[in-house]
PDB file of C-alpha atoms in Angstrom:
ATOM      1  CA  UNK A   2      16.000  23.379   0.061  1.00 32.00           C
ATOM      2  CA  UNK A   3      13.285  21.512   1.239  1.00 34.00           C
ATOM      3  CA  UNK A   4      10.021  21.551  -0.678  1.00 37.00           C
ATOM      4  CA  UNK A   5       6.849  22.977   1.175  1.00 37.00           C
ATOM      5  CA  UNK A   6       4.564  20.464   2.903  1.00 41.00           C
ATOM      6  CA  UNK A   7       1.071  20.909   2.585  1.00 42.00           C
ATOM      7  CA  UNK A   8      -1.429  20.868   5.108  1.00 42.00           C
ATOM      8  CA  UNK A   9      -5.385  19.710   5.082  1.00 41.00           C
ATOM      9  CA  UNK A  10      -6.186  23.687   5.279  1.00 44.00           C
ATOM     10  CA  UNK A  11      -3.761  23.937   2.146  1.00 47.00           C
ATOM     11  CA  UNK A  12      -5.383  21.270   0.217  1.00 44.00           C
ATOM     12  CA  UNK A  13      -8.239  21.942  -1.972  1.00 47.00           C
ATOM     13  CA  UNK A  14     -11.489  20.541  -0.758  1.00 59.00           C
ATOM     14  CA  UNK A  15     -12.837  17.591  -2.529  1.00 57.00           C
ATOM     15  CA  UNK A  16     -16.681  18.468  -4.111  1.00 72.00           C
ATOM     16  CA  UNK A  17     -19.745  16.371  -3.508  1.00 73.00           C
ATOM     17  CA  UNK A  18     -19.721  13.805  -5.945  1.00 74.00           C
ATOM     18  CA  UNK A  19     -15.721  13.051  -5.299  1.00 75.00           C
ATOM     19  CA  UNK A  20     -17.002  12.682  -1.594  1.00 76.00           C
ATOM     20  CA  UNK A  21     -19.637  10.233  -2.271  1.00 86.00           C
ATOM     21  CA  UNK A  22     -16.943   8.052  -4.507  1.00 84.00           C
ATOM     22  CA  UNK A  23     -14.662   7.714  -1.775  1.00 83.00           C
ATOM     23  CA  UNK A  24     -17.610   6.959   0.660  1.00 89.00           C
ATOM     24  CA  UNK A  25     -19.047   4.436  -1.849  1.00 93.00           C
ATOM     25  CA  UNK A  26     -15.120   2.446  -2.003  1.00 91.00           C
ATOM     26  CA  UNK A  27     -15.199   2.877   1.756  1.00 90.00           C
ATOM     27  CA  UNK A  28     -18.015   0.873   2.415  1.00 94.00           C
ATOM     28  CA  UNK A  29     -17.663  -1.598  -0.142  1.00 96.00           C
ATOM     29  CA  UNK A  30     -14.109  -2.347   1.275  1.00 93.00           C
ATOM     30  CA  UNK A  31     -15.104  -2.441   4.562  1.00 93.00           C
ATOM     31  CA  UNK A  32     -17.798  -4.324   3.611  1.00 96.00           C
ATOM     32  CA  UNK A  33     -15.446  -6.501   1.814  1.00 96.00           C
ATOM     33  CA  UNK A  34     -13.358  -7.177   5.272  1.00 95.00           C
ATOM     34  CA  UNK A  35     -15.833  -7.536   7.375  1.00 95.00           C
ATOM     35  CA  UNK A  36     -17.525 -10.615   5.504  1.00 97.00           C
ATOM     36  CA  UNK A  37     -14.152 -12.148   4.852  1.00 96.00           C
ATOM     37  CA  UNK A  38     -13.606 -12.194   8.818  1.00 95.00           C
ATOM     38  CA  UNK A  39     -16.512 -13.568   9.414  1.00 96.00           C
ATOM     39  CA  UNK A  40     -16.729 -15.930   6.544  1.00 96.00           C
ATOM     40  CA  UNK A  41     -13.646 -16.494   4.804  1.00 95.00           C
ATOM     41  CA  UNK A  42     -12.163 -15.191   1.268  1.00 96.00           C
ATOM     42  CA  UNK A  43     -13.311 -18.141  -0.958  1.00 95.00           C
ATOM     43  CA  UNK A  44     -17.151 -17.819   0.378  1.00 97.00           C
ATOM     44  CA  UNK A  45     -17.473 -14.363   0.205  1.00 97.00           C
ATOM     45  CA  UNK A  46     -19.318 -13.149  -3.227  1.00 97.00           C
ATOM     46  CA  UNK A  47     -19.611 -10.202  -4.703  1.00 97.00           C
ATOM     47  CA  UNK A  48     -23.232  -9.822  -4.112  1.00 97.00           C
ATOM     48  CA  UNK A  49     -23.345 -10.546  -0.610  1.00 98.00           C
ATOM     49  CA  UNK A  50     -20.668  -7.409  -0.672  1.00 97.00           C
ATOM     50  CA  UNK A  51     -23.152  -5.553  -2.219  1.00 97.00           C
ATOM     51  CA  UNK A  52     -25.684  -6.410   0.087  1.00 97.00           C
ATOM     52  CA  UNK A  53     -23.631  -5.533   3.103  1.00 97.00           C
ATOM     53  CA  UNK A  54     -22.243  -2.035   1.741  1.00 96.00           C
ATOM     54  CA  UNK A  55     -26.461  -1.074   0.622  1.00 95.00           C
ATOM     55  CA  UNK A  56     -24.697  -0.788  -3.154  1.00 96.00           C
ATOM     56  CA  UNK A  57     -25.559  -2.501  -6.546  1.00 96.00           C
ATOM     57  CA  UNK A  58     -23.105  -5.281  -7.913  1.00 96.00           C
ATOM     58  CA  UNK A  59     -22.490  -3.691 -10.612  1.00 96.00           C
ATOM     59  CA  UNK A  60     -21.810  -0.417  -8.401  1.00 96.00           C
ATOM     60  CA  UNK A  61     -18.887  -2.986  -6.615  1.00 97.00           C
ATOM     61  CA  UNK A  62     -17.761  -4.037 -10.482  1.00 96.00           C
ATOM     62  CA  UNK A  63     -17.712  -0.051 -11.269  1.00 95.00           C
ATOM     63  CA  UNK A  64     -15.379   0.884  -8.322  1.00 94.00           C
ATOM     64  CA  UNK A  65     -13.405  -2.454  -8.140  1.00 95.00           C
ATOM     65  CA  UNK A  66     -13.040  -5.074 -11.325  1.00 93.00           C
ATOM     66  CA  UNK A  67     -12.591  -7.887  -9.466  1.00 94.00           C
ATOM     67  CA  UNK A  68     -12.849  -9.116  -5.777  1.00 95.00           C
ATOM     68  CA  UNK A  69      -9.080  -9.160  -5.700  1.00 95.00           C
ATOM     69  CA  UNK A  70      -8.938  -5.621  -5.990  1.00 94.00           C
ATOM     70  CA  UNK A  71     -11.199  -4.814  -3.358  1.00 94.00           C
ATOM     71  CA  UNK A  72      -8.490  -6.663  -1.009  1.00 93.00           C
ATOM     72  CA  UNK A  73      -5.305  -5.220  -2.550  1.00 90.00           C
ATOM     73  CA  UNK A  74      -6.323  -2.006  -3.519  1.00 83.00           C
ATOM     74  CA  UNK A  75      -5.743   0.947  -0.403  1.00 76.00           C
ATOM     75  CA  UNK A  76      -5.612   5.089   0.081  1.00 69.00           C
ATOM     76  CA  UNK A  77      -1.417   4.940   0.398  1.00 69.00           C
ATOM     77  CA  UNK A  78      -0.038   5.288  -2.578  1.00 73.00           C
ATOM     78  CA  UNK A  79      -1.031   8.608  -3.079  1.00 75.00           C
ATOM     79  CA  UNK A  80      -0.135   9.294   0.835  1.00 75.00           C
ATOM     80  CA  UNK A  81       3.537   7.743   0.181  1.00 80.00           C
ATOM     81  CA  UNK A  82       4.345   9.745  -2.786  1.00 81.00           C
ATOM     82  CA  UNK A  83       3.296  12.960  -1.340  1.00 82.00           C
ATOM     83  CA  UNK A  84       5.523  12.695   1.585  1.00 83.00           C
ATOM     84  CA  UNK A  85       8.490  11.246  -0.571  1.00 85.00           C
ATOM     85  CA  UNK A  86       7.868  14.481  -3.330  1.00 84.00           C
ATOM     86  CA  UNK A  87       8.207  16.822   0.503  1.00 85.00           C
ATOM     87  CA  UNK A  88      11.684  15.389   1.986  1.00 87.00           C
ATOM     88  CA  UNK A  89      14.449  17.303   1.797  1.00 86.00           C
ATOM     89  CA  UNK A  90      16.683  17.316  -1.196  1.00 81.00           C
ATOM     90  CA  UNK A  91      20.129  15.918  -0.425  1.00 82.00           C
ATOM     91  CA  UNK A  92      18.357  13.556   1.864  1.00 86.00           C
ATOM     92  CA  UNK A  93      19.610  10.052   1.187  1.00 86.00           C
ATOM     93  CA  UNK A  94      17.363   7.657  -0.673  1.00 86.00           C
ATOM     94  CA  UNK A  95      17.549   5.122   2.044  1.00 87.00           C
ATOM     95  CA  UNK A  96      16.684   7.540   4.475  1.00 89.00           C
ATOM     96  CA  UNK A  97      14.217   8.923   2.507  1.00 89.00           C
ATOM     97  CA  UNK A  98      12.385   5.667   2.027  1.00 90.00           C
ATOM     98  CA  UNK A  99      12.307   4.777   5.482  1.00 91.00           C
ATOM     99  CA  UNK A 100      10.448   8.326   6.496  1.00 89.00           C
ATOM    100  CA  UNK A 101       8.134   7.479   3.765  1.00 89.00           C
ATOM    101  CA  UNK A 102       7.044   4.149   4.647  1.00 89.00           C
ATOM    102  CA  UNK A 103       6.748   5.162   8.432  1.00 90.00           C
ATOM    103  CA  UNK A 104       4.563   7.720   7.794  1.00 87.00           C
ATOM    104  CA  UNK A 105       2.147   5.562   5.795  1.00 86.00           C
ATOM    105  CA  UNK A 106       2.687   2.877   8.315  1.00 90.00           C
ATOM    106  CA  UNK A 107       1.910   5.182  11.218  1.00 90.00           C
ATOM    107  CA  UNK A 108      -1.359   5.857   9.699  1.00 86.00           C
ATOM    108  CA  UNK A 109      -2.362   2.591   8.312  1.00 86.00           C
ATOM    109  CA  UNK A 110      -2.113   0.933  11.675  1.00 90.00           C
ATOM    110  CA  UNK A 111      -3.524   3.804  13.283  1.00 90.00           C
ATOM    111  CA  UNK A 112      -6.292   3.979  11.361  1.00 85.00           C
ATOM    112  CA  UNK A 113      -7.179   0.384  10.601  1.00 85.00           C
ATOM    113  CA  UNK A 114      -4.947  -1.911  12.298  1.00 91.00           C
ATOM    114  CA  UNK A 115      -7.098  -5.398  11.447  1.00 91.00           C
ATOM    115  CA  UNK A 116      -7.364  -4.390   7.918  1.00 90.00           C
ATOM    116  CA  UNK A 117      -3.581  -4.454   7.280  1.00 91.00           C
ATOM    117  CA  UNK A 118      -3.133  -7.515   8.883  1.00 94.00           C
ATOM    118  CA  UNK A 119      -5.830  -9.188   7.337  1.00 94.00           C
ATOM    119  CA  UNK A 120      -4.683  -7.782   4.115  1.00 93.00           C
ATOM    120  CA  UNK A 121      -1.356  -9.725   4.635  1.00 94.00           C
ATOM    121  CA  UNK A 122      -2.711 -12.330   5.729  1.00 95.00           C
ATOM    122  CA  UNK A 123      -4.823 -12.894   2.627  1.00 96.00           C
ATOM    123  CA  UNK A 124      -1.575 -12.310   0.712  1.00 94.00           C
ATOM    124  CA  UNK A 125       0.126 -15.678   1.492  1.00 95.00           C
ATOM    125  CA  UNK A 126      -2.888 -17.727   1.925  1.00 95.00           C
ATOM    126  CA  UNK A 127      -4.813 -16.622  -1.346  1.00 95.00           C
ATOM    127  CA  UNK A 128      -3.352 -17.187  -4.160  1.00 95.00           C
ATOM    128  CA  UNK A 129      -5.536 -15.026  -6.396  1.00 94.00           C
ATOM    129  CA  UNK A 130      -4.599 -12.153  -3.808  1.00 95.00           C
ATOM    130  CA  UNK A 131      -1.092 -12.944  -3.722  1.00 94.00           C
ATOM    131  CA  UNK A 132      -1.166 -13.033  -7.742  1.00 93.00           C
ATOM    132  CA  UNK A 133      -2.679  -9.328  -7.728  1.00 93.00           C
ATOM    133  CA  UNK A 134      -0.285  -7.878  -5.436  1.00 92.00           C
ATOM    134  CA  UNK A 135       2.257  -8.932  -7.962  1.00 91.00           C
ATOM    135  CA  UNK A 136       0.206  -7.278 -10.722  1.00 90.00           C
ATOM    136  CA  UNK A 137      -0.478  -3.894  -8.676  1.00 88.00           C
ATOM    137  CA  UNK A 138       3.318  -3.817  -7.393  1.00 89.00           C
ATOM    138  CA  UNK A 139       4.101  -2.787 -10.654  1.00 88.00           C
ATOM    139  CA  UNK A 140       1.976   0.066 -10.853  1.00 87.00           C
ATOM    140  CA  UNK A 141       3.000   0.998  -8.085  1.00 87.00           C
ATOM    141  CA  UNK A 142       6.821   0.373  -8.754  1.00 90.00           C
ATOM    142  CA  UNK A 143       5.951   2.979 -12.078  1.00 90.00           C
ATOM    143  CA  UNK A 144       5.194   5.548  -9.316  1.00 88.00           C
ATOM    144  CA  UNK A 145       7.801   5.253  -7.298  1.00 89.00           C
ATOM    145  CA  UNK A 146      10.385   5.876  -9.906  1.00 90.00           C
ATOM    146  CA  UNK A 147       8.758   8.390 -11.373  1.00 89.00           C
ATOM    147  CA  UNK A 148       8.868  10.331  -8.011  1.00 87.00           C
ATOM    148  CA  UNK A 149      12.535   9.314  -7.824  1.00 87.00           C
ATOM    149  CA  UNK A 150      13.207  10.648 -10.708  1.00 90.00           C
ATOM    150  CA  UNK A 151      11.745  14.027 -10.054  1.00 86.00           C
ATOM    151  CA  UNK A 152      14.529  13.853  -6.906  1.00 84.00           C
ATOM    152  CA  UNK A 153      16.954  12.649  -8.669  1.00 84.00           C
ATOM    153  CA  UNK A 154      17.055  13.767 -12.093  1.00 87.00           C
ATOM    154  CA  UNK A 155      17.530  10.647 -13.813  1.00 90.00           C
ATOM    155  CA  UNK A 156      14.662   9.386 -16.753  1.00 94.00           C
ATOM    156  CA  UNK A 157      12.610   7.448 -14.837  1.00 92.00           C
ATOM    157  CA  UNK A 158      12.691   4.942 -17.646  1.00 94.00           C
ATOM    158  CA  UNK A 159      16.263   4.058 -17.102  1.00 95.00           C
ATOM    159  CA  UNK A 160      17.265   0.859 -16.023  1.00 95.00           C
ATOM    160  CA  UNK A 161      18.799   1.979 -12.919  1.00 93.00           C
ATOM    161  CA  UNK A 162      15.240   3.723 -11.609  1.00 93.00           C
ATOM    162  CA  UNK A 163      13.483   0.388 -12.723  1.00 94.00           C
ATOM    163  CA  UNK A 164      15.932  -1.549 -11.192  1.00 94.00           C
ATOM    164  CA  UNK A 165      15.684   0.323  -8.001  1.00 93.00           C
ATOM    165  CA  UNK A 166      12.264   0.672  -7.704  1.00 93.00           C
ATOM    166  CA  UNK A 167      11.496  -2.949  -8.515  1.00 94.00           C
ATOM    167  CA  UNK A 168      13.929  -3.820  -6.019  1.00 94.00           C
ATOM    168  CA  UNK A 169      12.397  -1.817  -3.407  1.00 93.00           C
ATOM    169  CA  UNK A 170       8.480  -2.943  -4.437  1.00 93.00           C
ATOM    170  CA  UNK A 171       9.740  -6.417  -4.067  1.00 94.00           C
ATOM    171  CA  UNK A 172      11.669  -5.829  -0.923  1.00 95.00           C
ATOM    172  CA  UNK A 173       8.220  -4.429   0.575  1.00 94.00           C
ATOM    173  CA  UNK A 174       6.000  -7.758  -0.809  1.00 94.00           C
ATOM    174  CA  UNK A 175       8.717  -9.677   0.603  1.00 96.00           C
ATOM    175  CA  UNK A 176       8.084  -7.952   4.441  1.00 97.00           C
ATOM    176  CA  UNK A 177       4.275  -8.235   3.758  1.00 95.00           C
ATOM    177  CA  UNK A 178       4.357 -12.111   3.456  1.00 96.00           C
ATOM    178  CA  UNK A 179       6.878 -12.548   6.363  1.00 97.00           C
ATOM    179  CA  UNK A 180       5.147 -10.475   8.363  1.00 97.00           C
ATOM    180  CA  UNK A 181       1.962 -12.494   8.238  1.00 97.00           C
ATOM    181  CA  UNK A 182       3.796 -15.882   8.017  1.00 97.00           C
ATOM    182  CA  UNK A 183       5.116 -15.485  11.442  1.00 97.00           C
ATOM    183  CA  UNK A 184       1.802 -14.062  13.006  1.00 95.00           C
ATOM    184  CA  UNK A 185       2.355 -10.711  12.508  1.00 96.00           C
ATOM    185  CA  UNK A 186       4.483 -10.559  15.733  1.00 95.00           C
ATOM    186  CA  UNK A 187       7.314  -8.106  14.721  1.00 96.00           C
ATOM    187  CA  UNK A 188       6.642  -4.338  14.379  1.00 95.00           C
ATOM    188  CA  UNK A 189       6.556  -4.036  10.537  1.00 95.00           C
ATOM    189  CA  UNK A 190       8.173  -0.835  10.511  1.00 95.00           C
ATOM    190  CA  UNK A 191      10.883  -2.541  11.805  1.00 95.00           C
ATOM    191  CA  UNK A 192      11.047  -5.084   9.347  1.00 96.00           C
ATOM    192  CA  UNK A 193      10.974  -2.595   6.695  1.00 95.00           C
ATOM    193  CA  UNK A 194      14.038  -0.929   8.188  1.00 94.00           C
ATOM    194  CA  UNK A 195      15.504  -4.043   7.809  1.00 94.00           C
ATOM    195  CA  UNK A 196      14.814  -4.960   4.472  1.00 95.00           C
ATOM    196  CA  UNK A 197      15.687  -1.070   3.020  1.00 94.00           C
ATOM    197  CA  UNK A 198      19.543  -2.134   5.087  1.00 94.00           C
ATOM    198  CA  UNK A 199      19.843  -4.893   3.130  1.00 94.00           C
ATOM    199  CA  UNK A 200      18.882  -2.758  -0.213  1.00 92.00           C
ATOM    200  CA  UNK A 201      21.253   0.203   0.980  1.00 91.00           C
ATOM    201  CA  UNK A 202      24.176  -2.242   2.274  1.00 90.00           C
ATOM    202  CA  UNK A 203      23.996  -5.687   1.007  1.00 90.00           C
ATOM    203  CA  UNK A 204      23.725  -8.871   2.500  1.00 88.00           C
ATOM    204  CA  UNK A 205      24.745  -9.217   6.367  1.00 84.00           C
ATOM    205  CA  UNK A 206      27.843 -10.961   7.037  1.00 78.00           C
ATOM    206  CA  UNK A 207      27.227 -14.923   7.407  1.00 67.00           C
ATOM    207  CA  UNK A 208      28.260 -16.308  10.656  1.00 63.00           C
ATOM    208  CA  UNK A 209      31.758 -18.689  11.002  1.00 50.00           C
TER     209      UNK A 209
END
C-alpha cells in the first residue's frame, strides 16, 4: 500500500508570524551567501549580516547560534523525510533512498543552484563549517532512522538503524566534499547513486 502524498492544497497554511520567521531566516541566509561571495567566509561578521538582511544581530543570534549554522543549516530535511515517510512500502531501502535524495536534489539545484555549491565548497575549505556538518549530520542521522524505523519496524535505537543511518549520513558528507574538491563537475545525483551502490553492494571489484 502506498501511503498518500500530500499536496500544497492539502497542507495546512502556515499563519503570519510562522511566515515572517521563515522570511526573516531567508534573508539572513541569503544575506549570509551573498557577503561570503563577495568577501570571503573568514571576513564576513555577523553584523555586517545583519546589516545586509535590515535585521538586528541579535535577531541573526535568535534564528542562527553561530555563523556556522547560517552556512550548514537548509529547508531539506524536513523535504527528505516527507518524501521517504510517502514511498511505497515493500520498496527497497536503496531504492528508496535514491528517490529521496533526487527529489531534494531536484529542488535544491533548481531553486538555488550557487548556494549548494557554495555550501560545499565552504565544507572542505572551512574548517569550522566542515566541523558543523559533522555536528548537524547527526541530527540529522537521528531523523533518518527514526523514519526508517517507522518503514521498517525495527526500534530506531537499535544498532542496526544507527549503523545504517550513520553509514548513509556519512556516505552523503563524503559526496559533498568530493563533489566540491573536484570543481563540482559531476552531476551530484549521480554521485549519490554511486555512493548508496557501494552501501547496498559493497566495494567494486579491484582491477588485476
Amino acid at each position: 500500500m502506498t501511503a498518500p502524498r500530500t499536496t500544497p492544497a492539502d497542507r495546512p497554511q502556515l499563519g503570519l508570524r510562522e511566515r515572517k520567521k521563515i522570511k526573516t531566516r531567508q534573508a539572513i541566509r541569503c544575506a549570509t551567501y551573498a557577503l561570503i561571495e563577495e568577501q570571503g567566509y573568514d571576513a564576513t561578521t555577523i553584523e555586517q549580516i545583519a546589516d545586509r538582511a535590515e535585521v538586528s544581530p541579535s535577531t541573526v543570534f535568535r534564528y542562527f547560534p553561530t555563523k556556522e549554522d547560517i552556512v550548514v543549516t537548509d529547508e531539506w530535511d524536513p523535504v527528505m523525510l516527507e518524501e521517504l515517510r510517502a514511498r511505497p512500502e515493500g520498496e527497497s531501502w536503496a531504492d528508496t533512498l535514491r528517490r529521496v535524495m533526487r527529489t531534494a536534489l531536484d529542488l535544491s539545484l533548481a531553486e538555488e543552484p550557487d548556494v549548494t555549491r557554495l555550501r560545499t565548497r565552504l565544507g572542505v575549505e572551512v574548517p569550522a563549517v566542515r566541523s558543523r556538518m559533522f555536528e548537524s549530520m547527526s541530527a540529522t542521522g537521528l531523523l533518518l532512522r527514526e523514519a526508517l524505523a517507522e518503514r521498517s519496524g525495527l526500534d530506531a535505537d537499535s544498532l542496526e538503524l544507527r549503523v545504517f543511518a550513520m553509514s548513509v549520513m556519512g556516505g552523503l558528507m563524503e559526496v559533498s566534499h568530493y563533489w566540491a574538491e573536484t570543481g563540482h563537475r559531476d552531476d551530484i545525483r549521480d554521485l549519490v547513486d554511486r555512493a548508496l551502490d557501494v552501501l547496498e553492494h559493497g566495494l567494486p571489484t579491484g582491477k588485476t
